[in-house]
Short mmCIF file of C-alpha atoms (C1' of nucleotides) in Angstrom, two decimals:
data_model
loop_
_atom_site.label_atom_id
_atom_site.label_comp_id
_atom_site.label_asym_id
_atom_site.label_seq_id
_atom_site.Cartn_x
_atom_site.Cartn_y
_atom_site.Cartn_z
CA MET A 1 86.11 31.90 11.06
CA GLN A 2 85.90 35.29 9.41
CA ASP A 3 82.13 35.04 9.57
CA ILE A 4 82.28 34.88 13.35
CA LEU A 5 84.19 38.14 13.37
CA PHE A 6 81.94 39.96 10.93
CA ASP A 7 78.81 38.68 12.61
CA PHE A 8 80.15 40.15 15.83
CA ILE A 9 81.01 43.49 14.24
CA SER A 10 77.63 43.71 12.53
CA LYS A 11 76.03 44.04 15.95
CA TYR A 12 77.66 47.46 16.24
CA VAL A 13 78.28 48.91 12.77
CA THR A 14 77.57 47.89 9.18
CA LEU A 15 80.65 47.27 7.06
CA THR A 16 81.11 47.66 3.32
CA ASP A 17 83.11 45.07 1.40
CA ASP A 18 85.97 47.54 1.20
CA GLU A 19 86.07 47.81 4.95
CA LYS A 20 85.89 44.05 5.40
CA ASN A 21 88.80 43.59 3.01
CA ALA A 22 90.83 46.23 4.82
CA ILE A 23 90.42 44.21 8.00
CA LEU A 24 91.26 40.91 6.37
CA ALA A 25 94.36 42.47 4.80
CA LEU A 26 95.72 43.01 8.29
CA ASP A 27 96.14 39.26 8.74
CA ILE A 28 95.05 39.15 12.35
CA PHE A 29 93.88 35.55 12.75
CA HIS A 30 96.18 33.42 14.87
CA SER A 31 96.14 29.92 16.35
CA VAL A 32 97.65 29.63 19.80
CA LYS A 33 98.48 26.40 21.63
CA LYS A 34 97.42 25.65 25.18
CA GLY A 35 100.07 26.73 27.66
CA THR A 36 101.49 29.50 25.50
CA THR A 37 102.37 32.65 27.40
CA LEU A 38 101.30 35.66 25.37
CA LEU A 39 102.55 38.31 27.77
CA LYS A 40 104.97 38.24 30.68
CA GLU A 41 105.42 40.54 33.64
CA GLY A 42 107.98 43.25 32.84
CA GLN A 43 107.49 42.86 29.11
CA LYS A 44 106.32 45.66 26.81
CA SER A 45 103.64 44.98 24.24
CA ASN A 46 101.18 46.71 21.99
CA GLU A 47 99.01 43.72 21.17
CA ASN A 48 95.28 43.51 21.76
CA TYR A 49 93.54 40.15 21.94
CA PHE A 50 90.09 39.07 20.92
CA VAL A 51 89.11 35.46 21.55
CA LEU A 52 87.23 33.70 18.76
CA LYS A 53 87.68 30.29 20.34
CA GLY A 54 89.37 29.04 23.50
CA CYS A 55 90.25 30.68 26.78
CA LEU A 56 92.95 33.08 27.97
CA ARG A 57 93.92 33.75 31.56
CA LYS A 58 95.34 36.91 33.08
CA TYR A 59 97.34 36.52 36.28
CA TYR A 60 99.72 38.33 38.59
CA MET A 61 102.71 36.76 40.30
CA ILE A 62 102.63 37.95 43.91
CA ASP A 63 105.04 36.51 46.49
CA GLY A 64 105.69 33.58 44.17
CA GLU A 65 101.98 32.84 43.87
CA GLU A 66 99.81 33.12 40.78
CA LYS A 67 96.80 35.36 41.32
CA THR A 68 94.31 34.91 38.50
CA THR A 69 92.11 37.95 37.97
CA ALA A 70 90.40 37.21 34.66
CA PHE A 71 89.43 34.56 32.16
CA ILE A 72 88.80 35.72 28.62
CA THR A 73 86.60 33.44 26.55
CA GLU A 74 84.72 33.47 23.25
CA MET A 75 83.72 36.91 21.96
CA GLU A 76 85.64 38.71 24.72
CA ALA A 77 88.49 41.14 24.24
CA LEU A 78 91.51 42.02 26.28
CA THR A 79 93.63 45.12 25.93
CA PRO A 80 96.50 44.69 28.37
CA HIS A 81 96.91 47.66 30.64
CA CYS A 82 100.55 48.02 29.59
CA VAL A 83 99.45 48.62 25.99
CA MET A 84 97.63 51.73 27.12
CA THR A 85 100.32 52.99 29.47
CA LYS A 86 103.30 51.96 27.28
CA ASN A 87 104.94 50.61 30.44
CA PRO A 88 106.19 47.11 31.22
CA SER A 89 103.34 44.75 32.03
CA GLU A 90 102.35 44.10 35.65
CA TYR A 91 100.86 40.73 34.78
CA TYR A 92 100.94 37.60 32.65
CA ILE A 93 98.56 36.41 29.98
CA SER A 94 98.54 32.77 29.04
CA CYS A 95 96.48 30.38 27.03
CA VAL A 96 94.34 27.95 29.07
CA GLU A 97 93.06 26.05 26.01
CA ASP A 98 94.06 25.83 22.37
CA ALA A 99 92.67 29.06 20.99
CA ILE A 100 91.99 31.09 17.88
CA LEU A 101 92.63 34.76 18.48
CA LEU A 102 92.52 38.05 16.73
CA ILE A 103 95.75 39.79 17.55
CA SER A 104 95.90 43.43 16.55
CA THR A 105 98.51 46.04 17.34
CA SER A 106 97.73 49.60 18.36
CA ASP A 107 99.17 50.77 15.04
CA MET A 108 96.69 48.67 13.12
CA GLU A 109 93.83 50.09 15.13
CA THR A 110 94.98 53.64 14.61
CA GLU A 111 95.25 52.98 10.88
CA ILE A 112 91.82 51.40 10.57
CA ASN A 113 90.29 54.08 12.76
CA SER A 114 91.63 56.88 10.61
CA LYS A 115 90.62 55.18 7.34
CA PHE A 116 87.13 54.29 8.55
CA PRO A 117 85.76 56.61 11.25
CA LYS A 118 83.02 54.07 11.77
CA PHE A 119 85.46 52.03 13.83
CA GLU A 120 85.99 54.87 16.21
CA LEU A 121 82.30 54.64 17.01
CA MET A 122 82.42 50.88 17.43
CA CYS A 123 85.43 51.11 19.71
CA ARG A 124 83.64 53.62 21.89
CA ILE A 125 80.51 51.52 22.13
CA LEU A 126 82.55 48.41 22.88
CA SER A 127 84.64 50.11 25.49
CA GLU A 128 81.60 51.62 27.19
CA GLU A 129 79.88 48.25 27.10
CA ARG A 130 82.85 46.58 28.70
CA LEU A 131 83.14 49.35 31.26
CA GLY A 132 79.53 48.82 32.24
CA LYS A 133 79.85 45.03 32.42
CA GLN A 134 82.98 45.31 34.48
CA GLN A 135 81.40 47.75 36.90
CA ILE A 136 78.62 45.28 37.56
CA ASP A 137 81.11 42.44 37.99
CA PHE A 138 83.15 44.51 40.40
CA ASP A 139 80.08 45.48 42.42
CA GLU A 140 78.97 41.87 42.56
CA PHE A 141 82.39 40.79 43.75
CA LYS A 142 82.50 43.45 46.46
CA THR A 143 79.03 42.75 47.77
CA SER A 144 79.40 38.95 47.90
CA SER A 145 81.08 36.37 50.09
CA PRO A 146 83.35 33.81 48.42
CA GLU A 147 80.54 31.27 48.63
CA GLN A 148 78.07 33.61 46.93
CA ARG A 149 80.67 34.45 44.30
CA TYR A 150 81.04 30.78 43.49
CA LEU A 151 77.27 30.34 43.25
CA ASN A 152 77.03 33.43 41.03
CA LEU A 153 79.74 32.06 38.76
CA LEU A 154 77.86 28.77 38.59
CA GLU A 155 74.93 30.80 37.25
CA SER A 156 76.68 33.26 34.98
CA ARG A 157 79.61 31.31 33.54
CA PRO A 158 79.05 27.62 34.34
CA ASP A 159 81.42 26.61 31.53
CA LEU A 160 84.38 28.18 33.36
CA ILE A 161 84.04 25.80 36.29
CA GLN A 162 84.43 22.89 33.89
CA ARG A 163 87.13 24.17 31.60
CA VAL A 164 89.49 25.79 34.10
CA PRO A 165 91.68 24.21 36.84
CA GLN A 166 90.23 24.64 40.33
CA HIS A 167 93.26 26.40 41.79
CA GLN A 168 93.04 29.07 39.08
CA LEU A 169 89.32 29.39 39.72
CA ALA A 170 89.98 29.75 43.45
CA SER A 171 92.27 32.71 43.06
CA PHE A 172 89.80 34.21 40.58
CA LEU A 173 87.24 34.00 43.42
CA GLY A 174 89.72 35.60 45.79
CA ILE A 175 90.39 32.52 47.93
CA LYS A 176 92.82 29.57 48.24
CA PRO A 177 92.24 26.23 46.47
CA GLN A 178 91.69 24.51 49.83
CA SER A 179 88.95 26.97 50.69
CA LEU A 180 87.26 26.36 47.36
CA SER A 181 87.26 22.61 47.99
CA ARG A 182 85.78 23.12 51.44
CA LEU A 183 83.23 25.59 50.14
CA ARG A 184 82.08 23.14 47.46
CA ALA A 185 81.76 20.38 50.04
CA ARG A 186 79.74 22.76 52.24
CA ILE A 187 77.35 23.55 49.38
CA LEU A 188 76.84 19.85 48.57
CA GLU A 189 76.03 19.12 52.22
CA LYS A 190 73.38 21.83 52.35
CA LYS A 191 71.43 20.38 49.44
CA MET B 1 84.03 76.87 37.85
CA GLN B 2 83.81 76.69 34.08
CA ASP B 3 87.57 76.93 33.93
CA ILE B 4 87.89 73.70 35.89
CA LEU B 5 85.77 71.97 33.28
CA PHE B 6 87.59 73.38 30.26
CA ASP B 7 90.98 72.72 31.82
CA PHE B 8 89.92 69.13 32.22
CA ILE B 9 88.66 68.83 28.66
CA SER B 10 91.79 70.45 27.26
CA LYS B 11 93.75 67.40 28.42
CA TYR B 12 91.94 65.40 25.76
CA VAL B 13 90.82 67.69 22.92
CA THR B 14 91.19 71.36 22.02
CA LEU B 15 87.94 73.29 21.92
CA THR B 16 87.03 76.33 19.84
CA ASP B 17 85.01 79.14 21.42
CA ASP B 18 81.98 77.92 19.49
CA GLU B 19 82.29 74.53 21.05
CA LYS B 20 82.78 75.94 24.52
CA ASN B 21 79.66 78.05 24.13
CA ALA B 22 77.68 75.07 22.92
CA ILE B 23 78.58 73.30 26.14
CA LEU B 24 77.77 76.26 28.34
CA ALA B 25 74.43 76.67 26.57
CA LEU B 26 73.43 73.25 27.93
CA ASP B 27 73.31 74.66 31.45
CA ILE B 28 74.80 71.64 33.13
CA PHE B 29 76.27 73.11 36.34
CA HIS B 30 74.38 72.13 39.46
CA SER B 31 74.84 72.53 43.21
CA VAL B 32 73.75 69.57 45.29
CA LYS B 33 73.35 69.48 49.07
CA LYS B 34 74.86 66.80 51.29
CA GLY B 35 72.45 63.95 51.84
CA THR B 36 70.61 64.40 48.56
CA THR B 37 69.72 61.16 46.81
CA LEU B 38 70.35 61.54 43.09
CA LEU B 39 69.19 58.08 42.04
CA LYS B 40 67.15 55.40 43.79
CA GLU B 41 66.89 51.69 43.22
CA GLY B 42 64.08 50.90 40.79
CA GLN B 43 64.17 54.38 39.29
CA LYS B 44 64.87 55.10 35.62
CA SER B 45 67.27 57.86 34.69
CA ASN B 46 69.33 59.15 31.82
CA GLU B 47 71.58 61.46 33.80
CA ASN B 48 75.37 61.29 33.83
CA TYR B 49 77.34 62.87 36.64
CA PHE B 50 80.72 64.53 36.71
CA VAL B 51 82.02 65.78 40.04
CA LEU B 52 83.68 69.21 40.03
CA LYS B 53 83.65 69.44 43.82
CA GLY B 54 82.43 67.17 46.61
CA CYS B 55 81.80 63.47 46.82
CA LEU B 56 79.12 61.08 45.62
CA ARG B 57 78.51 57.56 46.84
CA LYS B 58 77.06 54.61 44.99
CA TYR B 59 75.46 51.87 47.07
CA TYR B 60 73.25 48.81 46.85
CA MET B 61 70.59 47.88 49.39
CA ILE B 62 71.01 44.17 50.06
CA ASP B 63 69.01 42.45 52.82
CA GLY B 64 68.29 45.85 54.35
CA GLU B 65 71.98 46.72 54.41
CA GLU B 66 73.76 49.42 52.46
CA LYS B 67 76.67 48.07 50.42
CA THR B 68 78.83 50.91 49.19
CA THR B 69 80.75 50.05 46.03
CA ALA B 70 82.12 53.41 44.91
CA PHE B 71 82.97 56.95 45.91
CA ILE B 72 83.11 59.50 43.13
CA THR B 73 85.21 62.56 43.88
CA GLU B 74 86.70 65.58 42.10
CA MET B 75 87.30 65.08 38.35
CA GLU B 76 85.60 61.69 38.32
CA ALA B 77 82.56 60.74 36.29
CA LEU B 78 79.73 58.32 36.84
CA THR B 79 77.38 57.00 34.21
CA PRO B 80 74.85 54.87 36.09
CA HIS B 81 74.49 51.43 34.62
CA CYS B 82 70.73 51.93 34.22
CA VAL B 83 71.36 54.84 31.85
CA MET B 84 73.09 52.47 29.47
CA THR B 85 70.60 49.64 29.79
CA LYS B 86 67.47 51.85 29.99
CA ASN B 87 66.31 49.64 32.86
CA PRO B 88 65.39 50.57 36.43
CA SER B 89 68.47 51.19 38.56
CA GLU B 90 69.91 48.42 40.74
CA TYR B 91 71.52 50.91 43.08
CA TYR B 92 71.40 54.27 44.82
CA ILE B 93 73.55 57.35 44.31
CA SER B 94 73.71 59.93 47.04
CA CYS B 95 75.70 62.96 47.92
CA VAL B 96 78.21 62.52 50.77
CA GLU B 97 79.25 66.19 50.83
CA ASP B 98 77.87 69.41 49.40
CA ALA B 99 78.86 69.15 45.76
CA ILE B 100 79.05 70.93 42.44
CA LEU B 101 78.22 68.58 39.60
CA LEU B 102 77.90 68.53 35.88
CA ILE B 103 74.68 66.73 35.13
CA SER B 104 74.16 65.84 31.50
CA THR B 105 71.50 63.72 29.88
CA SER B 106 72.14 61.14 27.18
CA ASP B 107 70.25 63.38 24.75
CA MET B 108 72.64 66.24 25.39
CA GLU B 109 75.61 64.00 24.78
CA THR B 110 74.16 62.65 21.56
CA GLU B 111 73.50 66.21 20.41
CA ILE B 112 76.98 67.46 21.24
CA ASN B 113 78.58 64.37 19.77
CA SER B 114 76.80 64.80 16.46
CA LYS B 115 77.53 68.53 16.28
CA PHE B 116 81.18 68.16 17.23
CA PRO B 117 82.69 64.78 16.34
CA LYS B 118 85.65 65.74 18.48
CA PHE B 119 83.60 64.77 21.52
CA GLU B 120 83.16 61.28 20.23
CA LEU B 121 86.92 60.94 20.39
CA MET B 122 87.13 62.40 23.87
CA CYS B 123 84.40 60.08 25.11
CA ARG B 124 86.26 57.09 23.75
CA ILE B 125 89.51 58.11 25.33
CA LEU B 126 87.79 58.82 28.64
CA SER B 127 85.91 55.58 28.63
CA GLU B 128 89.02 53.57 27.78
CA GLU B 129 90.94 55.40 30.45
CA ARG B 130 88.28 54.60 33.04
CA LEU B 131 88.10 51.02 31.85
CA GLY B 132 91.83 50.67 32.38
CA LYS B 133 91.79 52.30 35.80
CA GLN B 134 88.91 50.16 36.91
CA GLN B 135 90.58 46.97 35.74
CA ILE B 136 93.59 47.79 37.88
CA ASP B 137 91.37 48.62 40.86
CA PHE B 138 89.46 45.37 40.44
CA ASP B 139 92.67 43.36 40.18
CA GLU B 140 94.03 45.04 43.27
CA PHE B 141 90.85 44.31 45.18
CA LYS B 142 90.87 40.65 44.16
CA THR B 143 94.50 40.07 45.00
CA SER B 144 94.42 41.79 48.42
CA SER B 145 93.17 41.01 51.90
CA PRO B 146 90.91 43.56 53.61
CA GLU B 147 93.89 44.81 55.60
CA GLN B 148 95.98 45.30 52.47
CA ARG B 149 93.04 47.02 50.79
CA TYR B 150 92.84 49.48 53.65
CA LEU B 151 96.57 50.16 53.49
CA ASN B 152 96.34 50.60 49.72
CA LEU B 153 93.51 53.06 50.14
CA LEU B 154 95.55 54.94 52.70
CA GLU B 155 98.18 55.30 49.96
CA SER B 156 96.02 55.98 46.94
CA ARG B 157 93.08 57.99 48.29
CA PRO B 158 93.98 59.12 51.83
CA ASP B 159 91.37 61.89 51.64
CA LEU B 160 88.54 59.33 51.47
CA ILE B 161 89.37 57.96 54.91
CA GLN B 162 88.90 61.43 56.35
CA ARG B 163 85.88 62.62 54.46
CA VAL B 164 83.72 59.50 54.49
CA PRO B 165 81.95 57.76 57.44
CA GLN B 166 83.75 54.60 58.58
CA HIS B 167 80.82 52.26 58.06
CA GLN B 168 80.55 53.34 54.42
CA LEU B 169 84.26 52.89 54.03
CA ALA B 170 84.03 49.40 55.56
CA SER B 171 81.51 48.15 53.05
CA PHE B 172 83.57 49.76 50.28
CA LEU B 173 86.46 47.57 51.52
CA GLY B 174 84.17 44.55 51.54
CA ILE B 175 83.95 44.14 55.33
CA LYS B 176 81.78 45.12 58.34
CA PRO B 177 82.37 48.32 60.33
CA GLN B 178 83.43 46.27 63.38
CA SER B 179 86.08 44.52 61.31
CA LEU B 180 87.40 47.83 60.05
CA SER B 181 87.73 49.10 63.64
CA ARG B 182 89.56 45.95 64.65
CA LEU B 183 91.78 46.05 61.58
CA ARG B 184 92.77 49.64 62.30
CA ALA B 185 93.59 48.75 65.92
CA ARG B 186 95.68 45.84 64.64
CA ILE B 187 97.66 48.11 62.32
CA LEU B 188 98.32 50.64 65.09
CA GLU B 189 99.59 47.87 67.37
CA LYS B 190 102.06 46.64 64.78
CA LYS B 191 103.76 50.01 64.44
"C1'" DA C 1 67.93 71.37 77.10
"C1'" DT C 2 66.82 66.84 76.54
"C1'" DA C 3 65.54 62.95 74.06
"C1'" DA C 4 66.46 60.21 69.91
"C1'" DC C 5 69.81 58.86 66.49
"C1'" DT C 6 73.91 57.98 64.33
"C1'" DC C 7 78.48 56.61 64.58
"C1'" DG C 8 82.57 54.39 66.02
"C1'" DT C 9 84.58 51.23 69.12
"C1'" DT C 10 85.01 47.21 72.11
"C1'" DC C 11 83.86 42.48 73.78
"C1'" DA C 12 82.69 37.56 73.63
"C1'" DC C 13 81.48 34.18 70.63
"C1'" DT C 14 80.76 31.91 65.96
"C1'" DT C 15 81.99 30.97 61.39
"C1'" DA C 16 84.84 30.83 57.51
"C1'" DA C 17 89.20 31.52 55.28
"C1'" DG C 18 94.51 30.88 55.56
"C1'" DT C 19 98.33 27.57 56.40
"C1'" DG C 20 101.09 23.49 56.19
"C1'" DA C 21 101.11 18.73 55.53
"C1'" DA C 22 99.67 14.50 53.53
"C1'" DG C 23 97.62 11.54 50.35
"C1'" DA C 24 94.66 10.11 46.29
"C1'" DA C 25 93.58 10.84 41.48
"C1'" DA C 26 94.40 12.53 37.06
"C1'" DT C 27 97.63 14.07 33.60
"C1'" DA C 28 101.91 14.66 31.27
"C1'" DC C 29 106.11 12.83 29.76
"C1'" DG C 30 110.07 10.05 28.84
"C1'" DC D 1 104.22 1.59 30.12
"C1'" DG D 2 105.48 3.45 34.32
"C1'" DT D 3 107.37 7.46 36.60
"C1'" DA D 4 106.94 12.29 37.62
"C1'" DT D 5 104.17 16.10 38.10
"C1'" DT D 6 100.11 18.51 38.64
"C1'" DT D 7 95.71 18.83 40.60
"C1'" DC D 8 92.33 18.21 44.00
"C1'" DT D 9 90.81 16.99 48.41
"C1'" DT D 10 91.08 16.25 53.38
"C1'" DC D 11 92.76 17.19 58.09
"C1'" DA D 12 94.28 19.79 62.18
"C1'" DC D 13 95.37 24.16 63.58
"C1'" DT D 14 95.68 29.37 63.26
"C1'" DT D 15 94.00 33.72 62.07
"C1'" DA D 16 90.72 36.97 60.69
"C1'" DA D 17 86.08 38.29 59.54
"C1'" DG D 18 80.90 37.99 60.88
"C1'" DT D 19 77.44 38.56 64.60
"C1'" DG D 20 74.94 40.52 68.36
"C1'" DA D 21 75.20 43.33 72.17
"C1'" DA D 22 76.69 47.20 74.80
"C1'" DC D 23 78.71 51.73 75.55
"C1'" DG D 24 80.15 56.51 74.99
"C1'" DA D 25 80.60 60.59 71.95
"C1'" DG D 26 78.72 63.44 68.81
"C1'" DT D 27 74.78 65.14 66.08
"C1'" DT D 28 69.94 66.30 65.07
"C1'" DA D 29 65.50 67.39 66.14
"C1'" DT D 30 61.87 68.88 69.01
#
DNA sequence: ATAACTCGTTCACTTAAGTGAAGAAATACG
DNA sequence: CGTATTTCTTCACTTAAGTGAACGAGTTAT
């Protein structure tokens, strides 16, 4: 389990044993059961999540309806917006599948960053990487129809379509579950 | 002009005169005329843009149609995706209004960052800030209808609606110019 | 000054998504 | 094991966006 983490980190910076131990001392590995809600709307939090195994879902509750805007799977991180703003959260985060997470608090990160400046660098690279990825995702979303978005998802994250309920997938694609059903039927017909 | 830049920076880190001079020595202030294309699809580049005055537009050319995905205005930055990946650009960047820009190359940033580690910190904060803002924008886009998106824009960036051609605004909202016209008429009727 | 373009709007028509209801299938739970 | 609930699909109908064409207003170029 720890190997997965250090393999990931080694892509960005090289750690000494001291540094590895400092991380392990933080005791950040956590198992989370399917269905657990990690963050609720209106709640304050300073926890950051990194998914080693499983799948998290981020969703808003708008007019009594869940609007899913992200799925976070293996090797992806999520820093809730409210952690940065120190305000109550605008959205929910829940666990779609049994998961193993790294949960770190902002304090921990500040501590590690000040002890080992190397982490500052890694955080910047990671955050720029994510910014870039997200910009591309956003552009793709804007420039596509729901049908194209579904086909793109089929290409880029085929696992999601299997592991996630359709109605959550629908709102992730910006449409209603009924429209997703219809759209899938339409695609099958075309073939 | 320089004051605008240093006022902006001072929100994140405090600079010594040495550091300020090091920045000025880079000669990064540029005037750009309306209509200028700063980056074309297929082109390689390592330039980052920061808008002091004016407005840039980022757009894709898909099936012979321009798809605008971003407007960059005062105090906003744009690092083209191709600068990070070192690949040819997938999109265009052009100048919507006469503008004054900071144009820096990746080399310059590396140089400044290694001379003054303080910049590393500022870059991280800026990139995390942008990441957060963009996540919220993306969520808002996903959870809204075109009409709501237009109303939101009217709230959050009313200047854009004035300073940018409607057909560019339409594709930014994810719809066709005709639909934007209709949608505006619909809103006026309701009032 | 006039011709050529660009831009925004409107119209009629097509296509796809939203809505509400109903039912089948899968899953969870007592 | 069987009941309840969730999940997915289908249907009929409504609403809004896409499409292609046309028009006038404003801009640019010659």
